[in-house]
Coordinates of C-alpha atoms in Angstrom, one line a residue:
X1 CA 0.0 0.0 0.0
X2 CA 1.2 3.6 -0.8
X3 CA 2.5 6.1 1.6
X4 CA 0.6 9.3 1.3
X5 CA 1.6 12.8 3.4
X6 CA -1.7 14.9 3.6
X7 CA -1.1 18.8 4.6
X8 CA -3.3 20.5 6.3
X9 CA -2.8 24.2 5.5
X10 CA -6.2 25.6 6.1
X11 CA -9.1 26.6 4.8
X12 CA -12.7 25.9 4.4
X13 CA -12.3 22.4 4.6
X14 CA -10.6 22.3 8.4
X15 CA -14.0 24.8 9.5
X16 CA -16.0 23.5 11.5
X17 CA -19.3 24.7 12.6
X18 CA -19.2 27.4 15.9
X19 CA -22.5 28.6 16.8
X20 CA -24.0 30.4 13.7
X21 CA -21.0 30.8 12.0
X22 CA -17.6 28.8 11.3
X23 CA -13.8 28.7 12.1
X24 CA -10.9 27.5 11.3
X25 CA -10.4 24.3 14.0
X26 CA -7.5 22.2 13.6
X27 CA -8.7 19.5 16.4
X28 CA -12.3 19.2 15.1
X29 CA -10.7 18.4 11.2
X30 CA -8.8 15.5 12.6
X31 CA -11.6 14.0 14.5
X32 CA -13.8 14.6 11.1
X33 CA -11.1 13.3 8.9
X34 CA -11.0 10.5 11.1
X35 CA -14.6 9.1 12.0
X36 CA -16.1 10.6 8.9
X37 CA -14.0 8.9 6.3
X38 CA -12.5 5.7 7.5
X39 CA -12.3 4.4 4.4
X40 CA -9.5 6.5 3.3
X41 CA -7.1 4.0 5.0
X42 CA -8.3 1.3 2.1
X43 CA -6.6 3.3 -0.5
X44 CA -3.7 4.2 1.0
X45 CA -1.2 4.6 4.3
X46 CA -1.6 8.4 5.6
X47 CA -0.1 10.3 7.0
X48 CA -1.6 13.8 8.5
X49 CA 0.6 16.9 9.2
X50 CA -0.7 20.2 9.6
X51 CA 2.0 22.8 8.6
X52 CA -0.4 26.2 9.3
X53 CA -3.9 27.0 9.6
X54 CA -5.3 30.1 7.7
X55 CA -7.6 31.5 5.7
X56 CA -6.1 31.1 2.4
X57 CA -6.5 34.7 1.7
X58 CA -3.9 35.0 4.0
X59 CA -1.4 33.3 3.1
X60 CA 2.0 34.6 0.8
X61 CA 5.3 33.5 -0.7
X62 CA 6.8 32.8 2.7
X63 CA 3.9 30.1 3.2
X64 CA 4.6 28.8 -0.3
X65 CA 8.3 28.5 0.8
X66 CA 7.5 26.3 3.5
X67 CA 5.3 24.0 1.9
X68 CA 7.9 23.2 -0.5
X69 CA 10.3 22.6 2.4
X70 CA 7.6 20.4 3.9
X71 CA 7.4 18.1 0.6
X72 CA 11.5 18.3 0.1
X73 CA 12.6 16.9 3.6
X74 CA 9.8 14.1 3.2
X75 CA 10.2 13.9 -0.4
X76 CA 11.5 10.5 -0.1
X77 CA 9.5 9.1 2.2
X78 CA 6.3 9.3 0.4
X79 CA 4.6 8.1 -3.0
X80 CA 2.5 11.0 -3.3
X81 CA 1.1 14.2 -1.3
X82 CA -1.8 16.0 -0.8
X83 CA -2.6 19.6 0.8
X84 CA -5.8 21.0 1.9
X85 CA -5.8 24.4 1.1
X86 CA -8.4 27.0 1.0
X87 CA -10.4 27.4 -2.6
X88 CA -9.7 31.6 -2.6
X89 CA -5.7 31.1 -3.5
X90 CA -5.1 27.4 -4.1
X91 CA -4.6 28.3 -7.6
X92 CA -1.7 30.5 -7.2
X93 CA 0.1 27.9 -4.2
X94 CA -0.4 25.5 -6.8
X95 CA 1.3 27.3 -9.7
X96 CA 3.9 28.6 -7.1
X97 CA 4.6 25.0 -6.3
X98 CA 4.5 23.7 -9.2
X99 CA 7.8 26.1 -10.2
X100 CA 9.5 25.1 -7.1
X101 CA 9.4 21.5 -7.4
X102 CA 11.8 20.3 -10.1
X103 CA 11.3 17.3 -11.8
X104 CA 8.5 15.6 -9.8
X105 CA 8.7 11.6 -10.2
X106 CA 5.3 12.0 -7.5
X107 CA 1.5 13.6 -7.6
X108 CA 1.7 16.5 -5.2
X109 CA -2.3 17.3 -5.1
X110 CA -3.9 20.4 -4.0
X111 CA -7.9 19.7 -2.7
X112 CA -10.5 21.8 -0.7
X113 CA -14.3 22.5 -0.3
X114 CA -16.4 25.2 -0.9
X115 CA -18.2 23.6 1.8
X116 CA -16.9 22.7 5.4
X117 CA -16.8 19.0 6.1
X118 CA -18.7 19.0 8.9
X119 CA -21.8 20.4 7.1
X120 CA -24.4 17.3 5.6
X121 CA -24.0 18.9 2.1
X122 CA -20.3 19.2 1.9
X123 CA -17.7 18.4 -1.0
X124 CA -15.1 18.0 1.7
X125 CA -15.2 14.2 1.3
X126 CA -15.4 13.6 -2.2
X127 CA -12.8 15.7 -3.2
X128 CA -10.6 14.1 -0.2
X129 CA -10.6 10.7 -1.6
X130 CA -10.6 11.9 -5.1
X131 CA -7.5 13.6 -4.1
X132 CA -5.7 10.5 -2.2
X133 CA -6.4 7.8 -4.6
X134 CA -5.2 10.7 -7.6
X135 CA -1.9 10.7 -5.1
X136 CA -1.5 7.1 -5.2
X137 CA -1.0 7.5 -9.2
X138 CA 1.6 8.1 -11.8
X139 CA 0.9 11.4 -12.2
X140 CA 4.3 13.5 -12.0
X141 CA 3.2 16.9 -11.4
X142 CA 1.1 19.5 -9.4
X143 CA -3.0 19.3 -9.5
X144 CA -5.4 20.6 -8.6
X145 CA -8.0 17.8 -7.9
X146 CA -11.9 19.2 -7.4
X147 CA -15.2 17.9 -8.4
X148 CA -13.6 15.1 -10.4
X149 CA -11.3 17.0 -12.5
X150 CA -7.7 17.6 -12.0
X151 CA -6.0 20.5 -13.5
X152 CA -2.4 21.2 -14.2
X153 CA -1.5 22.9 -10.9
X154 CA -0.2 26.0 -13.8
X155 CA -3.3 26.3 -15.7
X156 CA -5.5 26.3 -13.4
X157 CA -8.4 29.1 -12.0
X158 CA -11.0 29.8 -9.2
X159 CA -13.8 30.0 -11.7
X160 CA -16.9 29.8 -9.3
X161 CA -18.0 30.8 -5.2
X162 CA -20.9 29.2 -5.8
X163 CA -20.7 25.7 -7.5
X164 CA -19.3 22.7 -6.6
X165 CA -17.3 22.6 -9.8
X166 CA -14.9 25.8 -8.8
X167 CA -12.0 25.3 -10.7
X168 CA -11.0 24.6 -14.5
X169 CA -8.5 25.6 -16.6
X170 CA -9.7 28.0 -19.9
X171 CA -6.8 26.6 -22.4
X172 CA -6.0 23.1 -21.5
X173 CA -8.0 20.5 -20.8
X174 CA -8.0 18.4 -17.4
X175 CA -5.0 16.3 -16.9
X176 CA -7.2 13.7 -15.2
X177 CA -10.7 12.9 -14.8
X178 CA -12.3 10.7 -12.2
X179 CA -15.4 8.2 -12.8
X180 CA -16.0 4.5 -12.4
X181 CA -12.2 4.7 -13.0
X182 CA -9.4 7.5 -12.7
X183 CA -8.1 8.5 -16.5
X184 CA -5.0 10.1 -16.8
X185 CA -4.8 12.2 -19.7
X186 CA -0.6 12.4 -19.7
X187 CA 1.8 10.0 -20.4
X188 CA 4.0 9.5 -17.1
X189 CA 7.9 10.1 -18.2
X190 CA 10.3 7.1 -18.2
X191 CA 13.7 9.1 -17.4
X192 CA 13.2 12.0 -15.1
X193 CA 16.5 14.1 -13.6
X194 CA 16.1 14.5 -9.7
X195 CA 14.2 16.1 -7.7
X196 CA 15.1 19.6 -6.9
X197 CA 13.4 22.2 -4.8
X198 CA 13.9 26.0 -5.9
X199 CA 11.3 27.5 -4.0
X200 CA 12.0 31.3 -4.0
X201 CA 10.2 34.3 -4.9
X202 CA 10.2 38.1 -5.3
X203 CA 7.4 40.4 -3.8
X204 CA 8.7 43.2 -6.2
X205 CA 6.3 42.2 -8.9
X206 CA 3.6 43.9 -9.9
X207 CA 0.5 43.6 -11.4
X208 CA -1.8 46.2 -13.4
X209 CA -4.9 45.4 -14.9
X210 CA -5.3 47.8 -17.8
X211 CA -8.8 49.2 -18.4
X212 CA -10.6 52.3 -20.2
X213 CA -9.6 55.6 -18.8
X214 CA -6.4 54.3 -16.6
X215 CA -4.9 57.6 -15.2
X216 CA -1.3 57.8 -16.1
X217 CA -0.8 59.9 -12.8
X218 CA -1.3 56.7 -10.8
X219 CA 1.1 54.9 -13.1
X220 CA 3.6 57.8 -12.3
X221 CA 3.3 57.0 -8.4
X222 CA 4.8 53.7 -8.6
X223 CA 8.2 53.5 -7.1
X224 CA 10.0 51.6 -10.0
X225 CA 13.1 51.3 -7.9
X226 CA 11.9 48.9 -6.1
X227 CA 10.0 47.1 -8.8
X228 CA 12.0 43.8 -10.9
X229 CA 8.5 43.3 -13.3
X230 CA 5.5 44.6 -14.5
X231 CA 2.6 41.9 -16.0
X232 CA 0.4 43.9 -17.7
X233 CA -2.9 42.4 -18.0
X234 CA -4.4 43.7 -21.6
X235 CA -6.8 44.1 -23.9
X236 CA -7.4 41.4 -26.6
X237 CA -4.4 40.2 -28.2
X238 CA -2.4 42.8 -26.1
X239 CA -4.0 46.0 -26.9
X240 CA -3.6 49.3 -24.4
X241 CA -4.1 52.9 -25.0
X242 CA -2.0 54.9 -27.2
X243 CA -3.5 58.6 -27.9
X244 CA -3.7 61.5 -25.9
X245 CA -4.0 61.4 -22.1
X246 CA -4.6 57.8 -21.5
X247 CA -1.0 56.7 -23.5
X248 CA 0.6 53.8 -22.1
X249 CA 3.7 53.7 -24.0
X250 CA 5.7 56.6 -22.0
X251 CA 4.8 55.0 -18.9
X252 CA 6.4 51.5 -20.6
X253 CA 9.6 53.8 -21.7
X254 CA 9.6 54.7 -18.4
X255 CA 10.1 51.4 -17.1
X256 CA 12.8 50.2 -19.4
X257 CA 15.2 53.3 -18.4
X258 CA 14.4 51.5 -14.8
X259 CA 15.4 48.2 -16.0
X260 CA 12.0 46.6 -15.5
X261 CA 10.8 44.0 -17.3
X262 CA 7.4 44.3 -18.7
X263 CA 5.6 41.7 -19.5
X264 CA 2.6 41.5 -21.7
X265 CA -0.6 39.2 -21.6
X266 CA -4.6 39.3 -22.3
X267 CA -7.2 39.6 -20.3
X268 CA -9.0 37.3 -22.2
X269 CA -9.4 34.1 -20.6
X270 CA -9.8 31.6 -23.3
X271 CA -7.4 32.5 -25.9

């Protein structure tokens, strides 16, 4: 049987209900995970560690840095992973991650809820053993496993608050989709270099979403000292103002003299 490492992190799925409202409770998860789904331990030997406990909206690169740590030192331990991780940000962990970890020979699968598992209507435990028997695979890479989809943990977005479904990915399709039967959609790779974690990040990036009547005086308040990169979110096929007050390309001349890279994509989800 297969060794799994599942990391607790947070989120809506380690809530349990308080009163008329819900917390993050790291005792009441473990209890749940245990009583409420004993049937995990058919599918695999787990492991629990919980590394942190937050709202997902808090969490930053320092958080992805440790996660990665968390995988590295038990990296050889294990035949898969899988964190729980709130729904607002798992996306971007999951990208971050999927940088970090070089060369993956493992699954390394993010889950969640939009529901919290102790509530009678929750997605908590369906994703959960979607996510541990998708660890137990040959997948090399990071996912993103909800609803019975997984997504390349790269391509993937928060598409809804409000469904069950919450993630996909516009431009590529699932890497695996769970039925009767889990079907990879990738070919595992025969000869992989090892594994290598490079987990490390810059906060002096900077993101502008470019929309009709941008002020160029706000533009003119960034500090580009401190700035290594600029993604420019855009219109269409990379389309921004370039008349009168509203001109773009003096602030983008601007940023070159300051050595910061600008980089261009589109707004446009599905393209």
């Amino acid at each position: 049987m297969k060794k799994i490492l599942l990391i607790q992190t947070g989120g809506t799925i380690a809530m349990s209900a308080k009163g008329e409202g819900v917390e993050l409770d790291p005792e009441a998860w473990s209890d749940l995970l245990i009583k409420q789904i004993p049937e995990l331990e058919e599918l695999a030997e787990i492991t629990t560690y919980p590394l942190f406990f937050e709202d997902s909206s808090d969490l930053n690169a320092e958080h992805w840095v440790n996660l990665a740590k968390c995988i590295d030192v038990n990296y050889e331990k294990y035949d898969g992973f899988v964190i729980l991780h709130g729904t607002d940000t798992m996306a971007y962990t999951a990208s971050a991650l999927s940088f970090s970890l070089q060369n993956l020979s493992k699954p390394v699968i993010f889950t969640g809820s939009q529901v919290p598992m102790s509530s009678v209507r929750s997605d908590a435990r369906r994703n959960l053993i979607n996510s541990v028997e998708m660890a137990t695979t040959e997948l090399q890479e990071v996912g993103i496993c909800f609803n019975d989809h997984v997504y390349r943990g790269n391509r993937a977005t928060k598409l809804s608050i409000g469904d069950f479904d919450a993630f996909g990915s516009p431009n590529l399709d699932p890497i695996a989709e769970i039925g009767l039967n889990i079907e990879l959609n990738v070919e595992p790779k025969k000869l992989i270099p090892a594994f290598e974690n490079s987990a490390a990040f810059s906060n002096e990036i900077f993101v502008l979403t470019v929309h009709p009547s941008l002020s160029m005086n706000i533009l003119d308040c960034l500090d580009l000292t401190k700035l290594k990169a600029i993604i420019v979110r855009t219109f269409g096929s990379g389309n921004f103002p370039m008349k009168g007050e509203y001109n773009m390309i003096p602030f983008f001349e601007k940023c070159r003299d300051h050595d910061v890279i600008v980089a261009i994509v589109s707004q446009a989800d599905y393209d």
